[in-house]
PDB file of C-alpha atoms in Angstrom:
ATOM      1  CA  UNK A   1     -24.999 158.347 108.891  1.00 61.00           C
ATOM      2  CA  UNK A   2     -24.215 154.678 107.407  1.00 74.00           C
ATOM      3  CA  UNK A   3     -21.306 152.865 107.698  1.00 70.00           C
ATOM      4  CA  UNK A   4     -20.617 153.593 103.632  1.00 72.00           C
ATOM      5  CA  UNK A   5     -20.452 157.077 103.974  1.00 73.00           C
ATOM      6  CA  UNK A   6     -18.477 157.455 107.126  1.00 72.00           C
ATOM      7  CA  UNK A   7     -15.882 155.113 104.899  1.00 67.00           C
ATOM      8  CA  UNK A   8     -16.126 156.952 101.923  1.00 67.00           C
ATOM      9  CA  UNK A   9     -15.931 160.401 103.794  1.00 68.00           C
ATOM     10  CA  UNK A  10     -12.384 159.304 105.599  1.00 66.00           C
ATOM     11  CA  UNK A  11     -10.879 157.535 101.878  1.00 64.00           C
ATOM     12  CA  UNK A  12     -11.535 161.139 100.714  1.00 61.00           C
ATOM     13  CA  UNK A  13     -10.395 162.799 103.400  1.00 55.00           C
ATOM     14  CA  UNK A  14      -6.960 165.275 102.177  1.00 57.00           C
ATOM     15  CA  UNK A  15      -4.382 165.605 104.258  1.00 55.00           C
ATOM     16  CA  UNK A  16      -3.650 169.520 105.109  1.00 59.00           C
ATOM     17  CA  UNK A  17      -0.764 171.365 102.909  1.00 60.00           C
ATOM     18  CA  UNK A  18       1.483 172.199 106.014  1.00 59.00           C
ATOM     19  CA  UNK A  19       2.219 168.346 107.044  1.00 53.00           C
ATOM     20  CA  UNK A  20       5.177 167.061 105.301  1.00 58.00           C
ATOM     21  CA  UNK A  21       5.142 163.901 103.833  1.00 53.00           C
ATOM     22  CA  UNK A  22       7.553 161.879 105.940  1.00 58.00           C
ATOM     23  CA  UNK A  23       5.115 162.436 108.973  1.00 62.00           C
ATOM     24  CA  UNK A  24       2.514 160.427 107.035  1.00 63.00           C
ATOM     25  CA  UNK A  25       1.689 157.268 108.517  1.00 63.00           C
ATOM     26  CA  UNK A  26       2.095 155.358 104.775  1.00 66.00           C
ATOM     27  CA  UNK A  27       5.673 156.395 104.320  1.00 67.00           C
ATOM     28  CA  UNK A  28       8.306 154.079 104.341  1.00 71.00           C
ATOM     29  CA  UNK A  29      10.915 153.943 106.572  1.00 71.00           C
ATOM     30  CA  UNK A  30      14.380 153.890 105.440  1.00 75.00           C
ATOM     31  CA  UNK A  31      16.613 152.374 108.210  1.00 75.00           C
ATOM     32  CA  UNK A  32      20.711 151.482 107.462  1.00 75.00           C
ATOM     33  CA  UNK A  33      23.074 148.997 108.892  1.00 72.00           C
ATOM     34  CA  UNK A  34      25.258 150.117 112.034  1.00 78.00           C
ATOM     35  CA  UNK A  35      27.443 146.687 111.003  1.00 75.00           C
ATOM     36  CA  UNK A  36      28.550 145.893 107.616  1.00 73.00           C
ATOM     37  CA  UNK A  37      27.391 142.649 106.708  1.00 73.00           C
ATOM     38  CA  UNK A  38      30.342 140.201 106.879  1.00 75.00           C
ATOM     39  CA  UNK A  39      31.373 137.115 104.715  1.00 77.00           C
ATOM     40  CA  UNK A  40      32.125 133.542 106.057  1.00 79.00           C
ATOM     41  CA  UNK A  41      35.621 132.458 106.000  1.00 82.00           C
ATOM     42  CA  UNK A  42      36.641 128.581 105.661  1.00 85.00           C
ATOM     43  CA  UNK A  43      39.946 129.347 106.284  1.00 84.00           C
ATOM     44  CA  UNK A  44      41.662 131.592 109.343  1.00 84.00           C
ATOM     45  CA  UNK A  45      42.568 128.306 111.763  1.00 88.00           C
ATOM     46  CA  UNK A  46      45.816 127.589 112.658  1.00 89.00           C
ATOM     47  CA  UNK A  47      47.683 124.935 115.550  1.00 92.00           C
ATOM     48  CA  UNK A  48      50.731 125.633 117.058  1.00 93.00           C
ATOM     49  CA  UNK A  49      54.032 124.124 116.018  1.00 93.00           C
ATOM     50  CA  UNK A  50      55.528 121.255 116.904  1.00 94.00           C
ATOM     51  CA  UNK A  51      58.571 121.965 117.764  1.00 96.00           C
ATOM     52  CA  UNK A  52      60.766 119.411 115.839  1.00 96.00           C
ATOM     53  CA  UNK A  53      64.555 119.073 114.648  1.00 97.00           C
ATOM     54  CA  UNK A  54      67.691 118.723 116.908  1.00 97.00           C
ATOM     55  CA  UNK A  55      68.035 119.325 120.451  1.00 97.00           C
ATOM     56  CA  UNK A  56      71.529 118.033 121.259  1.00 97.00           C
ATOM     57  CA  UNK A  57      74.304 118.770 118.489  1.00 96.00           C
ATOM     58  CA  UNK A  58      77.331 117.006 117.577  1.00 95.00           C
ATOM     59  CA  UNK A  59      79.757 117.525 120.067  1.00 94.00           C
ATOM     60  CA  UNK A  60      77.512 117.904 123.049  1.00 96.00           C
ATOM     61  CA  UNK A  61      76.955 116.113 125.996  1.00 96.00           C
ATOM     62  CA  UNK A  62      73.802 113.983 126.124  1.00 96.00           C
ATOM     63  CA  UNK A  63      72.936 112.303 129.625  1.00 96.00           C
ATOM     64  CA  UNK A  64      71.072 108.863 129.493  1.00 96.00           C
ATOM     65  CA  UNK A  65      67.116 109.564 128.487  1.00 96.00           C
ATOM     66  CA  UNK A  66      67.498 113.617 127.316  1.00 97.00           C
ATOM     67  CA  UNK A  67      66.056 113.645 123.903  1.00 98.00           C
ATOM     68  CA  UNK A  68      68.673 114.436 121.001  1.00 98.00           C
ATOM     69  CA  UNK A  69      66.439 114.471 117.926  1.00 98.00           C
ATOM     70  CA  UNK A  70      62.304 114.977 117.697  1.00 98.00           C
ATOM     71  CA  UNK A  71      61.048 113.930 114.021  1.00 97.00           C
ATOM     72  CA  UNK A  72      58.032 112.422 111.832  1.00 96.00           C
ATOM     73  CA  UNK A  73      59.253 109.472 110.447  1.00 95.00           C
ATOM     74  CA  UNK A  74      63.296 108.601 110.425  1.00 94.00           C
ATOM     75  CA  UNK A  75      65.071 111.236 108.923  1.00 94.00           C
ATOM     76  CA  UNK A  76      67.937 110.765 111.071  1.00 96.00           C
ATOM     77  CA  UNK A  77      68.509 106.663 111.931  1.00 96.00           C
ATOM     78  CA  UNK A  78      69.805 105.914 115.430  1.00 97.00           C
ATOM     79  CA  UNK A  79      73.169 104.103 116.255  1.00 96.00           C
ATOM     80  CA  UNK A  80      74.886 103.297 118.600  1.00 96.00           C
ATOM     81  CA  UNK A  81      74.273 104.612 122.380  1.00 96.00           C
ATOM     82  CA  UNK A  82      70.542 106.036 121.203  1.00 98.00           C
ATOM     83  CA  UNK A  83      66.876 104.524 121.006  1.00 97.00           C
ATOM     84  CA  UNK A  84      64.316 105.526 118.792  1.00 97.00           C
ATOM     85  CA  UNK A  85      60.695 106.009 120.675  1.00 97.00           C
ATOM     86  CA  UNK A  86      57.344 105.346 118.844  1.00 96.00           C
ATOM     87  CA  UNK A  87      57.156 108.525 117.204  1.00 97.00           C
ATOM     88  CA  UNK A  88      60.562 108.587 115.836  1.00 97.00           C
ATOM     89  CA  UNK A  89      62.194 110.324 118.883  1.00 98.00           C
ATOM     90  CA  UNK A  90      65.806 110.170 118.858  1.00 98.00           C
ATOM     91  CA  UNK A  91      67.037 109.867 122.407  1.00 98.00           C
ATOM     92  CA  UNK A  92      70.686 109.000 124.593  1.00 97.00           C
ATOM     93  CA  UNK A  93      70.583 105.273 126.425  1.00 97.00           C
ATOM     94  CA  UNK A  94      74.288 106.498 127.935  1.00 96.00           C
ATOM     95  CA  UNK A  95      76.274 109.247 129.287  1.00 96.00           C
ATOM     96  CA  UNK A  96      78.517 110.626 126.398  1.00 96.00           C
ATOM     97  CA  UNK A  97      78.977 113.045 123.426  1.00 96.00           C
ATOM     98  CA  UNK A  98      76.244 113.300 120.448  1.00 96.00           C
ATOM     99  CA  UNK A  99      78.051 112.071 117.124  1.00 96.00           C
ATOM    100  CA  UNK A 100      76.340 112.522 113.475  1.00 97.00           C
ATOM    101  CA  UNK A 101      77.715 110.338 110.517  1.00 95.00           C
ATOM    102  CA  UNK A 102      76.390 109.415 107.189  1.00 94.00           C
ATOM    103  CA  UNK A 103      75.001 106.178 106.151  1.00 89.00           C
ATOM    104  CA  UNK A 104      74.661 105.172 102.375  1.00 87.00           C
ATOM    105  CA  UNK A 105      71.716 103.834 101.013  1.00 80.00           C
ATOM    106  CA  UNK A 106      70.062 102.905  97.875  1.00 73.00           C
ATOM    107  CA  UNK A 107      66.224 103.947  96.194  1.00 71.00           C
ATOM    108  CA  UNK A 108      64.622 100.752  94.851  1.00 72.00           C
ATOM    109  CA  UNK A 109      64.232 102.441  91.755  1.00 71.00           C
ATOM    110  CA  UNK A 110      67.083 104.876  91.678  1.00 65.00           C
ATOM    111  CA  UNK A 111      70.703 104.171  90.840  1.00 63.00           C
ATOM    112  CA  UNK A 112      72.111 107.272  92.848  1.00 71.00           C
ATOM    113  CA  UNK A 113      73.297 106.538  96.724  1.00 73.00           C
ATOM    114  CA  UNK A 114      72.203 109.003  99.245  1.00 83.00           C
ATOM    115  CA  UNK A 115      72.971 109.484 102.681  1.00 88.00           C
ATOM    116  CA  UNK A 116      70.863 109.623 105.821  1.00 90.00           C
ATOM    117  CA  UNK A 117      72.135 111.166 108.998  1.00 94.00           C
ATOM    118  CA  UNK A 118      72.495 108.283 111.778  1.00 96.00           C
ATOM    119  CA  UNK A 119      72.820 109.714 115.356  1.00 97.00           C
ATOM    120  CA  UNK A 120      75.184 108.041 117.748  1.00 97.00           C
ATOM    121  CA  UNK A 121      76.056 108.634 121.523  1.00 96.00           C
ATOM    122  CA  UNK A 122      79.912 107.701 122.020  1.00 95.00           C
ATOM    123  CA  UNK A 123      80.539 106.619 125.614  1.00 93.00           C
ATOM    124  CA  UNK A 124      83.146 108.719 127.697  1.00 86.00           C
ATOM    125  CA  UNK A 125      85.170 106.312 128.737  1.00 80.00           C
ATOM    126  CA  UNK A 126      85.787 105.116 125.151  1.00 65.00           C
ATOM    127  CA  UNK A 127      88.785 106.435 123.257  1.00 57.00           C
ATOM    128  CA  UNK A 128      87.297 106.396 120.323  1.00 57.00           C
ATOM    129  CA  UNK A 129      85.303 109.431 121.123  1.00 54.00           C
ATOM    130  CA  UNK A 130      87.831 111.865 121.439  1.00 55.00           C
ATOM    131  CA  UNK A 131      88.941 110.400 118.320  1.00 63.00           C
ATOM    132  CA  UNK A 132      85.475 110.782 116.470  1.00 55.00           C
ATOM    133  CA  UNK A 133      85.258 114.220 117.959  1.00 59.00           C
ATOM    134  CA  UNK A 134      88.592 115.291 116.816  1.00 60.00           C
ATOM    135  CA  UNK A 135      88.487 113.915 113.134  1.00 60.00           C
ATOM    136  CA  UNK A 136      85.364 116.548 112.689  1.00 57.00           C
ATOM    137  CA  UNK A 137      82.477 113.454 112.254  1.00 56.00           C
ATOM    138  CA  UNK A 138      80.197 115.355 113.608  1.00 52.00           C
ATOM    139  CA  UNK A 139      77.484 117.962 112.211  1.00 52.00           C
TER     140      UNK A 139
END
């Protein structure tokens, strides 16, 4: 028997009525995903915060380097009795009682005064702390 008629015989060659057709070897498998496919996100990051704003309030004693205010940039200006670190941190050079008052000052380019919030830290021994503290000068 030649080679063309052993081909020819199995191209010709009829598969039996009782096999089904998805045991054929040509059939295509259908297979689904277990996962559904999922999208990138650019977003969904976060940091923590940074804990900012006043830690000592007016009326409270602050003892020489505790930390009254923590800011970015000078919201609150520092007086007398206080430093001001490198990143704006508001902190007590003495033993005495936090004091907030208000200090005017002008825009370049706008008439109206406002106020900023300068932090002071009165001295015990001084009279006029119990004096600041009573007239209500703090926040």
């Amino acid at each position: 028997m030649s080679l063309l008629a052993a081909h020819l015989r199995r191209a010709t060659l009829q598969l039996p009525q009782s096999t089904p057709l998805t045991s054929s070897p040509f059939q295509t498998q259908l297979r689904f995903a277990t996962k559904k496919a999922g999208g990138s996100s650019r977003n969904g990051r976060d940091s923590a915060g940074r804990r900012l704003g006043v830690k000592v309030w007016g009326g409270q004693e602050a003892k020489p380097g505790s930390i009254i205010i923590r800011q970015r940039g000078q919201k609150f200006l520092a007086g007398e009795g206080v430093g001001m670190g490198r990143d704006h941190t508001i902190y007590s050079k003495v033993l005495g009682l936090v004091q907030f008052t208000d200090h005017p000052f002008k825009r370049k380019r706008r008439a109206k005064k406002r106020f900023k919030k300068v932090v002071n830290v009165v001295e015990y021994g001084e009279e006029s702390a119990v004096e600041a503290m009573s007239a209500g000068a703090s926040i």
